[in-house]
Tab-separated table of C-alpha atoms in Angstrom:
chain	number	residue	atom	x	y	z
X	1409	MET	CA	-31.760	-2.327	-7.243
X	1410	LEU	CA	-33.183	1.184	-6.842
X	1411	THR	CA	-32.325	3.854	-9.451
X	1412	VAL	CA	-30.687	7.008	-8.211
X	1413	ALA	CA	-29.638	9.751	-10.042
X	1414	ALA	CA	-27.224	9.707	-12.956
X	1415	PHE	CA	-23.886	10.665	-13.161
X	1416	ALA	CA	-20.709	11.232	-15.592
X	1417	PRO	CA	-18.471	8.296	-15.854
X	1418	LEU	CA	-15.397	8.685	-14.025
X	1419	ALA	CA	-16.326	12.114	-12.701
X	1420	SER	CA	-13.572	13.648	-10.628
X	1421	GLN	CA	-9.650	12.664	-10.552
X	1422	ALA	CA	-8.726	9.623	-12.941
X	1423	GLN	CA	-5.753	7.371	-11.425
X	1424	GLU	CA	-2.587	9.510	-11.430
X	1425	SER	CA	1.341	8.779	-11.538
X	1426	ARG	CA	3.191	7.983	-9.244
X	1427	SER	CA	6.974	7.391	-8.650
X	1428	THR	CA	9.157	4.680	-10.444
X	1429	GLY	CA	11.160	3.336	-7.469
X	1430	GLY	CA	10.866	3.915	-3.805
X	1431	TYR	CA	7.861	2.861	-0.533
X	1432	ASP	CA	5.023	3.397	-3.276
X	1433	VAL	CA	5.752	0.557	-6.038
X	1434	PRO	CA	2.505	-1.435	-6.433
X	1435	HIS	CA	2.968	-5.190	-4.807
X	1436	SER	CA	5.622	-4.235	-1.903
X	1437	GLY	CA	5.336	-6.862	0.733
X	1438	ASN	CA	6.537	-4.456	3.364
X	1439	PRO	CA	4.979	-2.697	5.405
X	1440	LEU	CA	3.096	-6.664	6.268
X	1441	LEU	CA	0.198	-5.499	7.675
X	1442	PRO	CA	-2.513	-2.642	6.583
X	1443	GLY	CA	-2.272	-0.419	9.632
X	1444	TYR	CA	-0.380	1.438	11.994
X	1445	PHE	CA	1.146	-1.401	14.470
X	1446	ALA	CA	4.300	-1.657	16.465
X	1447	ASP	CA	6.492	-3.626	19.152
X	1448	PRO	CA	5.624	-7.366	17.217
X	1449	SER	CA	5.412	-10.692	18.769
X	1450	ILE	CA	5.209	-13.548	16.076
X	1451	LEU	CA	4.120	-17.376	16.725
X	1452	ARG	CA	3.289	-19.949	14.960
X	1453	GLN	CA	0.457	-22.741	15.830
X	1454	ASP	CA	-1.452	-25.659	14.132
X	1455	GLY	CA	0.013	-24.145	10.611
X	1456	LYS	CA	-1.152	-20.369	11.348
X	1457	TRP	CA	1.053	-17.310	12.316
X	1458	TYR	CA	-0.121	-14.899	14.734
X	1459	ILE	CA	1.791	-11.357	14.959
X	1460	TYR	CA	0.665	-9.617	18.418
X	1461	ALA	CA	1.134	-6.098	18.372
X	1462	THR	CA	0.835	-2.533	19.765
X	1463	ILE	CA	-2.105	-0.325	18.445
X	1464	ASP	CA	-0.925	3.031	16.833
X	1465	PRO	CA	-0.707	5.961	17.703
X	1466	TRP	CA	1.343	5.292	20.922
X	1467	GLY	CA	-0.924	2.454	22.247
X	1468	GLY	CA	-4.512	1.480	23.010
X	1469	ASP	CA	-6.772	-0.149	25.213
X	1470	ARG	CA	-6.048	-3.670	24.413
X	1471	LEU	CA	-3.790	-4.963	21.618
X	1472	GLY	CA	-3.808	-5.871	17.879
X	1473	VAL	CA	-3.232	-9.539	16.764
X	1474	TRP	CA	-3.157	-10.538	13.307
X	1475	GLU	CA	-3.963	-14.296	12.301
X	1476	SER	CA	-2.923	-16.105	8.727
X	1477	GLU	CA	-2.487	-18.940	7.219
X	1478	ASP	CA	-0.182	-18.209	4.463
X	1479	PHE	CA	2.022	-15.254	5.707
X	1480	ALA	CA	0.027	-12.945	3.089
X	1481	ASN	CA	-3.102	-12.264	3.781
X	1482	TRP	CA	-3.609	-11.230	7.748
X	1483	THR	CA	-7.307	-11.138	9.236
X	1484	PHE	CA	-7.401	-8.929	12.704
X	1485	ARG	CA	-8.639	-10.557	15.769
X	1486	SER	CA	-9.826	-9.234	18.751
X	1487	ILE	CA	-8.699	-10.986	22.198
X	1488	ASN	CA	-9.984	-10.645	25.851
X	1489	TRP	CA	-6.830	-9.878	27.297
X	1490	PRO	CA	-5.062	-7.840	28.334
X	1491	THR	CA	-7.088	-4.463	28.389
X	1492	LYS	CA	-6.113	-1.179	30.186
X	1493	ALA	CA	-8.637	-1.730	32.714
X	1494	ALA	CA	-8.206	-4.883	33.312
X	1495	ALA	CA	-4.249	-5.159	34.198
X	1496	THR	CA	-4.164	-2.151	36.580
X	1497	SER	CA	-2.886	-1.233	39.351
X	1498	ALA	CA	-2.527	1.702	42.283
X	1499	GLU	CA	1.149	2.126	41.285
X	1500	SER	CA	0.003	2.124	37.370
X	1501	SER	CA	0.896	5.006	34.965
X	1502	ASP	CA	-1.768	6.104	32.385
X	1503	ALA	CA	0.497	4.647	29.499
X	1504	MET	CA	-1.614	2.052	27.421
X	1505	VAL	CA	-1.329	-1.726	26.569
X	1506	TRP	CA	2.350	-1.991	25.032
X	1507	ALA	CA	5.061	-4.591	23.322
X	1508	PRO	CA	3.829	-8.132	23.881
X	1509	SER	CA	6.094	-11.283	24.216
X	1510	VAL	CA	3.863	-14.225	23.380
X	1511	VAL	CA	5.458	-18.037	23.944
X	1512	ARG	CA	4.298	-21.327	24.113
X	1513	ALA	CA	6.035	-23.047	27.069
X	1514	ARG	CA	7.296	-26.231	27.856
X	1515	ASP	CA	3.738	-26.873	29.710
X	1516	GLY	CA	1.839	-26.501	26.944
X	1517	HIS	CA	0.097	-23.375	27.063
X	1518	PHE	CA	0.757	-20.265	25.899
X	1519	TRP	CA	1.981	-17.140	27.560
X	1520	MET	CA	2.174	-13.237	27.026
X	1521	TYR	CA	4.051	-11.195	28.839
X	1522	VAL	CA	2.858	-7.347	28.226
X	1523	SER	CA	3.301	-3.592	29.134
X	1524	VAL	CA	0.393	-1.946	30.668
X	1525	GLY	CA	0.288	1.636	32.526
X	1526	SER	CA	4.571	1.150	32.623
X	1527	GLU	CA	4.476	-2.187	34.574
X	1528	VAL	CA	4.863	-5.930	33.203
X	1529	TRP	CA	1.567	-8.336	33.139
X	1530	VAL	CA	1.500	-11.752	32.523
X	1531	GLY	CA	-1.415	-13.814	30.893
X	1532	THR	CA	-1.695	-17.436	29.441
X	1533	ALA	CA	-4.195	-19.336	27.493
X	1534	ASP	CA	-5.056	-22.743	25.871
X	1535	HIS	CA	-5.152	-20.692	22.350
X	1536	PRO	CA	-3.316	-17.959	20.640
X	1537	LEU	CA	-6.378	-16.049	20.624
X	1538	GLY	CA	-7.485	-17.082	23.714
X	1539	PRO	CA	-9.468	-16.929	26.400
X	1540	TRP	CA	-6.553	-15.166	27.910
X	1541	ARG	CA	-6.574	-14.970	31.361
X	1542	ASP	CA	-4.484	-13.098	34.105
X	1543	ALA	CA	-1.746	-15.264	35.435
X	1544	ASN	CA	-0.495	-13.398	39.102
X	1545	GLY	CA	-3.700	-12.655	40.657
X	1546	GLY	CA	-4.531	-9.191	39.436
X	1547	LYS	CA	-1.465	-7.341	39.493
X	1548	PRO	CA	1.918	-6.973	37.917
X	1549	LEU	CA	4.649	-8.924	37.547
X	1550	ILE	CA	6.935	-6.157	37.801
X	1551	GLY	CA	5.429	-2.909	39.337
X	1552	ARG	CA	6.282	0.266	37.936
X	1553	ASN	CA	8.920	0.891	40.400
X	1554	TYR	CA	10.225	-2.546	40.874
X	1555	ARG	CA	13.700	-0.428	39.670
X	1556	PRO	CA	13.194	3.227	40.146
X	1557	GLY	CA	14.771	5.298	38.018
X	1558	PHE	CA	14.236	2.995	35.294
X	1559	HIS	CA	10.993	2.144	32.703
X	1560	MET	CA	9.217	-1.575	33.824
X	1561	ILE	CA	8.281	-2.185	29.760
X	1562	ASP	CA	9.307	-4.458	27.080
X	1563	ALA	CA	9.303	-7.237	28.231
X	1564	GLU	CA	10.583	-10.199	26.267
X	1565	ALA	CA	10.171	-14.015	26.873
X	1566	PHE	CA	12.975	-16.944	25.708
X	1567	ILE	CA	12.892	-20.673	26.014
X	1568	ASP	CA	16.125	-22.325	26.283
X	1569	ASP	CA	16.554	-25.273	24.067
X	1570	ASP	CA	15.691	-27.377	27.047
X	1571	GLY	CA	12.532	-25.844	27.580
X	1572	THR	CA	14.137	-23.277	30.555
X	1573	ALA	CA	12.299	-19.961	30.125
X	1574	TYR	CA	14.123	-16.690	30.885
X	1575	LEU	CA	12.697	-13.178	30.789
X	1576	TYR	CA	14.183	-9.724	29.865
X	1577	TRP	CA	12.777	-6.015	30.037
X	1578	GLY	CA	13.669	-2.823	31.114
X	1579	SER	CA	13.902	0.966	29.360
X	1580	GLY	CA	14.750	4.292	30.055
X	1581	LEU	CA	13.408	7.612	30.956
X	1582	ASN	CA	12.300	10.732	28.684
X	1583	TRP	CA	14.497	8.904	26.322
X	1584	VAL	CA	17.694	8.240	27.972
X	1585	ASN	CA	19.477	5.452	30.917
X	1586	GLY	CA	18.032	2.399	29.306
X	1587	HIS	CA	18.653	-0.549	31.626
X	1588	CYS	CA	18.071	-4.265	30.445
X	1589	PHE	CA	17.570	-6.881	33.404
X	1590	VAL	CA	16.953	-10.827	32.873
X	1591	VAL	CA	15.938	-13.661	35.386
X	1592	LYS	CA	15.402	-17.202	34.753
X	1593	LEU	CA	11.618	-17.992	35.253
X	1594	LYS	CA	10.900	-21.480	37.323
X	1595	PRO	CA	8.265	-24.003	35.338
X	1596	ASP	CA	5.058	-22.141	36.652
X	1597	MET	CA	6.279	-19.226	33.812
X	1598	VAL	CA	5.221	-16.476	36.950
X	1599	SER	CA	7.725	-17.244	39.497
X	1600	PHE	CA	11.416	-16.129	39.329
X	1601	ASP	CA	14.227	-18.143	40.117
X	1602	GLY	CA	16.560	-16.309	41.117
X	1603	GLU	CA	17.245	-12.515	41.713
X	1604	PRO	CA	17.067	-10.380	38.683
X	1605	ARG	CA	20.481	-9.179	36.523
X	1606	ASP	CA	21.175	-6.360	35.328
X	1607	VAL	CA	23.274	-7.029	31.988
X	1608	THR	CA	22.692	-3.833	30.153
X	1609	PRO	CA	25.274	-3.681	26.686
X	1610	GLY	CA	26.401	-0.493	25.698
X	1611	HIS	CA	23.914	1.634	23.276
X	1612	TYR	CA	21.224	0.024	25.471
X	1613	PHE	CA	18.129	1.616	25.896
X	1614	GLU	CA	14.455	-0.568	24.804
X	1615	GLY	CA	12.861	-4.079	23.247
X	1616	PRO	CA	15.205	-6.348	24.344
X	1617	PHE	CA	14.879	-9.854	22.229
X	1618	MET	CA	17.081	-12.956	22.759
X	1619	PHE	CA	18.018	-15.357	19.733
X	1620	LYS	CA	20.295	-18.017	19.912
X	1621	ALA	CA	22.270	-19.262	16.918
X	1622	GLY	CA	24.934	-22.957	18.223
X	1623	LYS	CA	26.084	-21.948	21.359
X	1624	ARG	CA	25.702	-18.657	21.137
X	1625	TYR	CA	23.380	-16.154	22.617
X	1626	PHE	CA	22.511	-12.815	20.674
X	1627	LEU	CA	20.902	-10.179	23.114
X	1628	THR	CA	19.541	-7.920	20.439
X	1629	TYR	CA	17.967	-4.527	21.519
X	1630	SER	CA	16.590	-0.841	20.558
X	1631	ASP	CA	18.479	2.351	20.685
X	1632	GLY	CA	17.568	5.830	20.176
X	1633	LYS	CA	14.174	7.323	20.176
X	1634	THR	CA	11.156	5.606	18.263
X	1635	THR	CA	9.092	8.951	17.318
X	1636	SER	CA	12.257	10.112	15.425
X	1637	ASP	CA	14.793	9.042	12.877
X	1638	THR	CA	17.433	7.485	15.247
X	1639	TYR	CA	15.887	4.363	16.443
X	1640	GLN	CA	17.865	1.365	15.337
X	1641	VAL	CA	18.627	-2.422	16.245
X	1642	ARG	CA	21.584	-3.500	17.744
X	1643	TYR	CA	23.119	-6.590	19.155
X	1644	ALA	CA	25.612	-8.239	22.074
X	1645	VAL	CA	26.735	-11.551	22.417
X	1646	GLY	CA	26.920	-13.858	25.589
X	1647	ASP	CA	27.665	-16.856	26.420
X	1648	SER	CA	24.678	-17.635	28.749
X	1649	PRO	CA	21.344	-16.464	28.658
X	1650	LEU	CA	22.304	-14.625	32.095
X	1651	GLY	CA	25.124	-13.207	30.376
X	1652	PRO	CA	27.532	-10.962	30.123
X	1653	PHE	CA	26.908	-9.779	26.983
X	1654	THR	CA	29.610	-8.021	24.960
X	1655	GLU	CA	28.336	-5.351	22.099
X	1656	ALA	CA	29.604	-6.499	18.862
X	1657	GLY	CA	31.944	-4.569	16.148
X	1658	ASN	CA	29.298	-4.634	14.116
X	1659	ASN	CA	26.604	-2.507	14.803
X	1660	PRO	CA	23.865	-1.516	14.464
X	1661	ILE	CA	22.246	-4.111	12.443
X	1662	LEU	CA	19.369	-2.539	11.148
X	1663	ALA	CA	18.937	1.098	10.653
X	1664	THR	CA	17.693	4.518	9.127
X	1665	ASP	CA	18.087	4.301	5.615
X	1666	PRO	CA	16.895	7.416	4.135
X	1667	ALA	CA	18.003	6.512	0.840
X	1668	LYS	CA	15.053	3.890	0.871
X	1669	GLN	CA	12.868	5.825	2.649
X	1670	ILE	CA	13.506	3.366	5.889
X	1671	ILE	CA	12.912	5.280	8.838
X	1672	SER	CA	13.834	3.752	12.601
X	1673	PRO	CA	13.314	0.441	12.228
X	1674	GLY	CA	13.536	-1.292	15.774
X	1675	HIS	CA	11.981	-3.158	18.731
X	1676	HIS	CA	12.052	-6.615	17.082
X	1677	ALA	CA	11.275	-9.985	17.201
X	1678	ILE	CA	13.371	-12.707	15.515
X	1679	PHE	CA	12.300	-16.265	13.997
X	1680	ARG	CA	12.755	-18.825	11.677
X	1681	ASP	CA	11.156	-20.550	9.164
X	1682	ARG	CA	12.463	-23.841	8.266
X	1683	GLY	CA	15.428	-22.813	9.731
X	1684	THR	CA	15.740	-19.854	7.772
X	1685	PRO	CA	16.372	-16.609	10.446
X	1686	TYR	CA	13.796	-13.311	9.849
X	1687	ILE	CA	13.527	-10.014	11.623
X	1688	LEU	CA	9.900	-8.507	12.389
X	1689	TYR	CA	10.212	-4.976	13.483
X	1690	HIS	CA	8.166	-1.649	13.036
X	1691	ARG	CA	9.567	1.227	10.735
X	1692	HIS	CA	7.755	4.698	9.867
X	1693	GLY	CA	4.930	5.459	8.301
X	1694	LEU	CA	5.288	7.272	5.136
X	1695	PRO	CA	5.461	9.553	4.461
X	1696	TRP	CA	7.227	10.326	7.700
X	1697	ARG	CA	7.231	14.036	9.034
X	1698	GLU	CA	9.087	14.604	12.305
X	1699	GLY	CA	6.750	15.394	15.164
X	1700	GLY	CA	3.773	14.377	13.492
X	1701	PRO	CA	1.255	11.404	15.184
X	1702	VAL	CA	3.677	8.049	15.791
X	1703	LEU	CA	2.207	5.863	13.417
X	1704	ARG	CA	4.279	2.982	13.121
X	1705	GLN	CA	3.963	0.117	10.702
X	1706	VAL	CA	5.408	-3.940	11.003
X	1707	ALA	CA	8.101	-5.046	8.406
X	1708	VAL	CA	10.097	-8.557	7.967
X	1709	ASP	CA	13.124	-9.222	6.139
X	1710	ARG	CA	15.709	-11.929	6.166
X	1711	LEU	CA	18.708	-12.045	9.320
X	1712	GLU	CA	21.779	-13.461	8.368
X	1713	LEU	CA	24.423	-15.006	10.008
X	1714	GLY	CA	28.134	-14.323	8.500
X	1715	SER	CA	31.031	-17.461	8.849
X	1716	ASP	CA	32.154	-16.049	11.642
X	1717	GLY	CA	28.916	-16.705	13.103
X	1718	MET	CA	28.381	-13.438	14.356
X	1719	LEU	CA	25.136	-11.167	12.517
X	1720	ARG	CA	25.055	-9.526	9.717
X	1721	ARG	CA	23.526	-6.070	8.830
X	1722	VAL	CA	19.566	-6.689	7.313
X	1723	MET	CA	19.323	-5.301	4.162
X	1724	ALA	CA	15.666	-4.218	4.686
X	1725	ASP	CA	13.345	-3.156	2.098
X	1726	HIS	CA	10.042	-2.655	0.376
X	1727	ALA	CA	10.017	-5.889	-1.167
X	1728	GLY	CA	9.898	-8.233	2.570
X	1729	VAL	CA	9.656	-11.680	2.278
X	1730	ARG	CA	7.388	-14.391	0.688
X	1731	LEU	CA	6.874	-17.573	3.729
X	1732	GLY	CA	3.854	-18.866	1.711
X	1733	ALA	CA	3.013	-19.898	-1.529
X	1734	ARG	CA	0.149	-17.634	-2.101
X	1735	SER	CA	-0.037	-14.192	-2.715
X	1736	ARG	CA	-2.167	-11.711	-1.132
X	1737	GLU	CA	-5.858	-10.766	-2.368
X	1738	ARG	CA	-6.234	-8.707	-5.150
X	1739	GLY	CA	-9.536	-9.310	-6.630
X	1740	ILE	CA	-10.063	-7.969	-10.171
X	1741	ALA	CA	-7.962	-5.491	-11.963
X	1742	TYR	CA	-9.618	-2.008	-11.914
X	1743	ARG	CA	-9.076	1.220	-12.524
X	1744	ALA	CA	-9.535	3.841	-9.691
X	1745	SER	CA	-11.086	7.663	-9.560
X	1746	ALA	CA	-12.610	9.352	-6.782
X	1747	SER	CA	-14.490	12.701	-5.688
X	1748	GLY	CA	-11.364	13.818	-4.291
X	1749	SER	CA	-7.832	13.398	-2.424
X	1750	VAL	CA	-5.756	14.477	0.158
X	1751	ASP	CA	-2.318	15.059	1.113
X	1752	GLY	CA	-1.262	13.124	-1.920
X	1753	ARG	CA	-3.069	9.941	-0.787
X	1754	LEU	CA	-4.224	8.754	-4.630
X	1755	PRO	CA	-6.924	6.951	-5.461
X	1756	ALA	CA	-4.877	4.120	-7.608
X	1757	TYR	CA	-3.822	3.251	-3.976
X	1758	VAL	CA	-6.457	1.499	-2.941
X	1759	GLY	CA	-5.409	-1.150	-5.550
X	1760	ASP	CA	-2.190	-1.483	-5.759
X	1761	ASP	CA	-1.271	-4.205	-3.253
X	1762	ASN	CA	1.083	-2.289	-1.167
X	1763	TYR	CA	0.099	-1.239	2.695
X	1764	ALA	CA	2.855	1.357	2.754
X	1765	THR	CA	0.096	3.314	0.692
X	1766	LEU	CA	-3.569	4.608	1.084
X	1767	TRP	CA	-6.470	6.746	-0.295
X	1768	ARG	CA	-7.518	9.393	1.866
X	1769	ALA	CA	-11.183	10.964	1.213
X	1770	PRO	CA	-11.344	14.307	1.231
X	1771	ALA	CA	-12.829	16.632	4.029
X	1772	GLY	CA	-16.996	17.362	3.766
X	1773	ALA	CA	-19.922	14.701	2.838
X	1774	GLY	CA	-20.477	13.010	-0.255
X	1775	ALA	CA	-16.966	11.553	-0.534
X	1776	TRP	CA	-16.538	8.367	-2.893
X	1777	ILE	CA	-13.897	6.028	-4.211
X	1778	GLN	CA	-14.584	4.417	-8.116
X	1779	ALA	CA	-13.576	1.408	-9.420
X	1780	ASP	CA	-13.940	0.710	-13.534
X	1781	LEU	CA	-13.499	-3.036	-13.863
X	1782	GLY	CA	-13.075	-2.656	-17.791
X	1783	ARG	CA	-16.436	-4.657	-18.316
X	1784	THR	CA	-19.430	-5.713	-16.879
X	1785	ARG	CA	-18.775	-8.678	-14.478
X	1786	THR	CA	-20.895	-10.438	-11.597
X	1787	LEU	CA	-19.496	-9.181	-8.188
X	1788	SER	CA	-19.512	-11.039	-5.508
X	1789	GLU	CA	-17.921	-9.120	-2.485
X	1790	SER	CA	-15.605	-6.190	-1.771
X	1791	LEU	CA	-12.413	-6.563	1.149
X	1792	VAL	CA	-12.269	-3.641	2.115
X	1793	ARG	CA	-8.548	-3.034	4.745
X	1794	PRO	CA	-9.289	0.358	5.977
X	1795	GLU	CA	-6.895	2.824	7.942
X	1796	PHE	CA	-7.548	1.607	11.019
X	1797	ALA	CA	-9.290	-1.550	12.011
X	1798	THR	CA	-10.198	-0.843	15.512
X	1799	ARG	CA	-12.483	1.693	14.386
X	1800	ARG	CA	-15.916	1.822	13.234
X	1801	TYR	CA	-15.960	2.737	9.408
X	1802	ARG	CA	-19.680	3.490	7.556
X	1803	PHE	CA	-19.937	2.450	3.983
X	1804	ARG	CA	-22.182	2.695	0.998
X	1805	VAL	CA	-21.581	1.114	-2.349
X	1806	GLU	CA	-23.256	1.908	-5.968
X	1807	ALA	CA	-22.904	-0.288	-8.751
X	1808	SER	CA	-23.511	0.445	-12.277
X	1809	ARG	CA	-23.075	-0.997	-15.838
X	1810	ASP	CA	-22.434	2.342	-18.098
X	1811	GLY	CA	-21.141	4.768	-15.413
X	1812	ARG	CA	-24.161	6.901	-16.258
X	1813	ILE	CA	-27.282	5.302	-14.096
X	1814	TRP	CA	-26.387	3.851	-10.973
X	1815	SER	CA	-28.052	1.830	-8.474
X	1816	THR	CA	-27.508	1.006	-4.647
X	1817	ALA	CA	-25.613	-2.440	-4.248
X	1818	LEU	CA	-24.968	-2.262	-0.021
X	1819	THR	CA	-26.742	0.227	2.048
X	1820	ASP	CA	-25.464	1.611	5.378
X	1821	PHE	CA	-22.167	-0.977	6.081
X	1822	GLU	CA	-21.272	-0.454	9.704
X	1823	GLY	CA	-18.079	-1.806	11.271
X	1824	SER	CA	-14.832	-3.000	12.574
X	1825	GLY	CA	-11.818	-5.250	11.771
X	1826	SER	CA	-9.882	-6.019	8.385
X	1827	PRO	CA	-10.693	-6.818	6.003
X	1828	LEU	CA	-13.914	-5.289	6.226
X	1829	ARG	CA	-16.546	-8.022	3.656
X	1830	LEU	CA	-18.945	-5.949	1.810
X	1831	PRO	CA	-21.404	-7.891	-0.264
X	1832	HIS	CA	-23.179	-7.050	-3.234
X	1833	ARG	CA	-23.884	-9.624	-5.446
X	1834	ILE	CA	-24.448	-7.578	-8.623
X	1835	GLU	CA	-23.689	-7.744	-12.355
X	1836	ALA	CA	-21.877	-3.874	-12.989
X	1837	ARG	CA	-18.747	-2.681	-14.471
X	1838	TYR	CA	-18.296	0.319	-12.445
X	1839	LEU	CA	-18.761	0.264	-8.463
X	1840	ARG	CA	-18.934	3.350	-5.817
X	1841	LEU	CA	-17.594	3.100	-2.267
X	1842	HIS	CA	-18.661	6.022	-0.627
X	1843	VAL	CA	-17.206	6.772	2.340
X	1844	GLU	CA	-16.957	9.029	5.494
X	1845	ASP	CA	-15.596	12.177	5.872
X	1846	GLY	CA	-11.504	11.826	5.965
X	1847	ALA	CA	-11.393	8.002	5.717
X	1848	GLY	CA	-8.349	6.140	4.689
X	1849	ILE	CA	-8.499	2.993	2.607
X	1850	PHE	CA	-5.100	0.692	2.623
X	1851	GLU	CA	-6.534	-1.628	0.199
X	1852	TRP	CA	-10.080	-2.127	-1.688
X	1853	ALA	CA	-10.116	-5.694	-3.509
X	1854	ILE	CA	-13.327	-6.414	-5.882
X	1855	ARG	CA	-14.233	-10.138	-6.263
């Protein structure tokens, strides 16, 4: 190990205090994913969970995909399709890749319906992670001008109990006039079986999702403005997947709750685990400031049916739900300090097991965050969950037994993803993670 210059132990900020309630409580389960993602779709296959989502801010040139065996520890994955470059037509707008819907059809294949350039594209694969391929000859399934005056986005597939597939989609323009369309799909999952119908219920704007319970079909959807604090989930009820649908009287079922700091929840998916229904959705990252960048995070809560068979209001919170037996990988407990921080993003947040909070490095060169493990230990690796899983980060790790004499444990690590695994086989009490100017870290686990 290379000995470097000495530093005073635990220089700079120590672990600061935090509020006793709200979104920054340690070990909170919501948000479910570390980072900014929206419009989630969820799939379970061969004992693994997969979440497909829009990458914030406001979409990326591809999708965000997360994989987990236990619904607690999620790994960011890359898939080959769709991309902004591959899914484009002469009519495409400059809108990015948004709002995936992934299902497994009765043919055994996986099908994705996704918004790119204000159009709906369709792809298929034999595995949830692909390789994916365009399924419609290199052209959109629903073109930008398919229904002039409305936004052709937010397609959501629904597979009924008999294996018949239906596709729902539609939004408005300039945050008004949303309309919902539905069509039955032929077994090839691409061709329309009949003409699309307009089944728009009251207060519909976008993000339709069909949920069936018993013999009832619940058309759930989003209303309001996702960039503000008015986004919410509502629902309407019908006796057929093709409607008509009547808006329920107990709407909305999920909405902004300022007291809990839950802002604009919406564009959701509903799934069951061992018979229990859950709702997966996005809401604003915190602290939220209207007019700021669009940075949403994925959360999950229970969805309940009342004795009357209607949906109940979702009791959204920051605790979340645990579907697996395991908890998140926390590593060794430590006391955090840093060279500085900005915007109230405390050093303690990197070890609080909460994806709503992060530490942000101050501007300028030489930023670092430091862990005091209490005593000298044998350390094998760090797991870093950065603010943006799609961006490349550079790190350098130093180690010390006494906080005065430091040695290099890892030089010039560079990579993207989440978690980033930084190997450092070393015995130390202190670890110091050197980061780039302004970098944000949700969690830093040391093992």
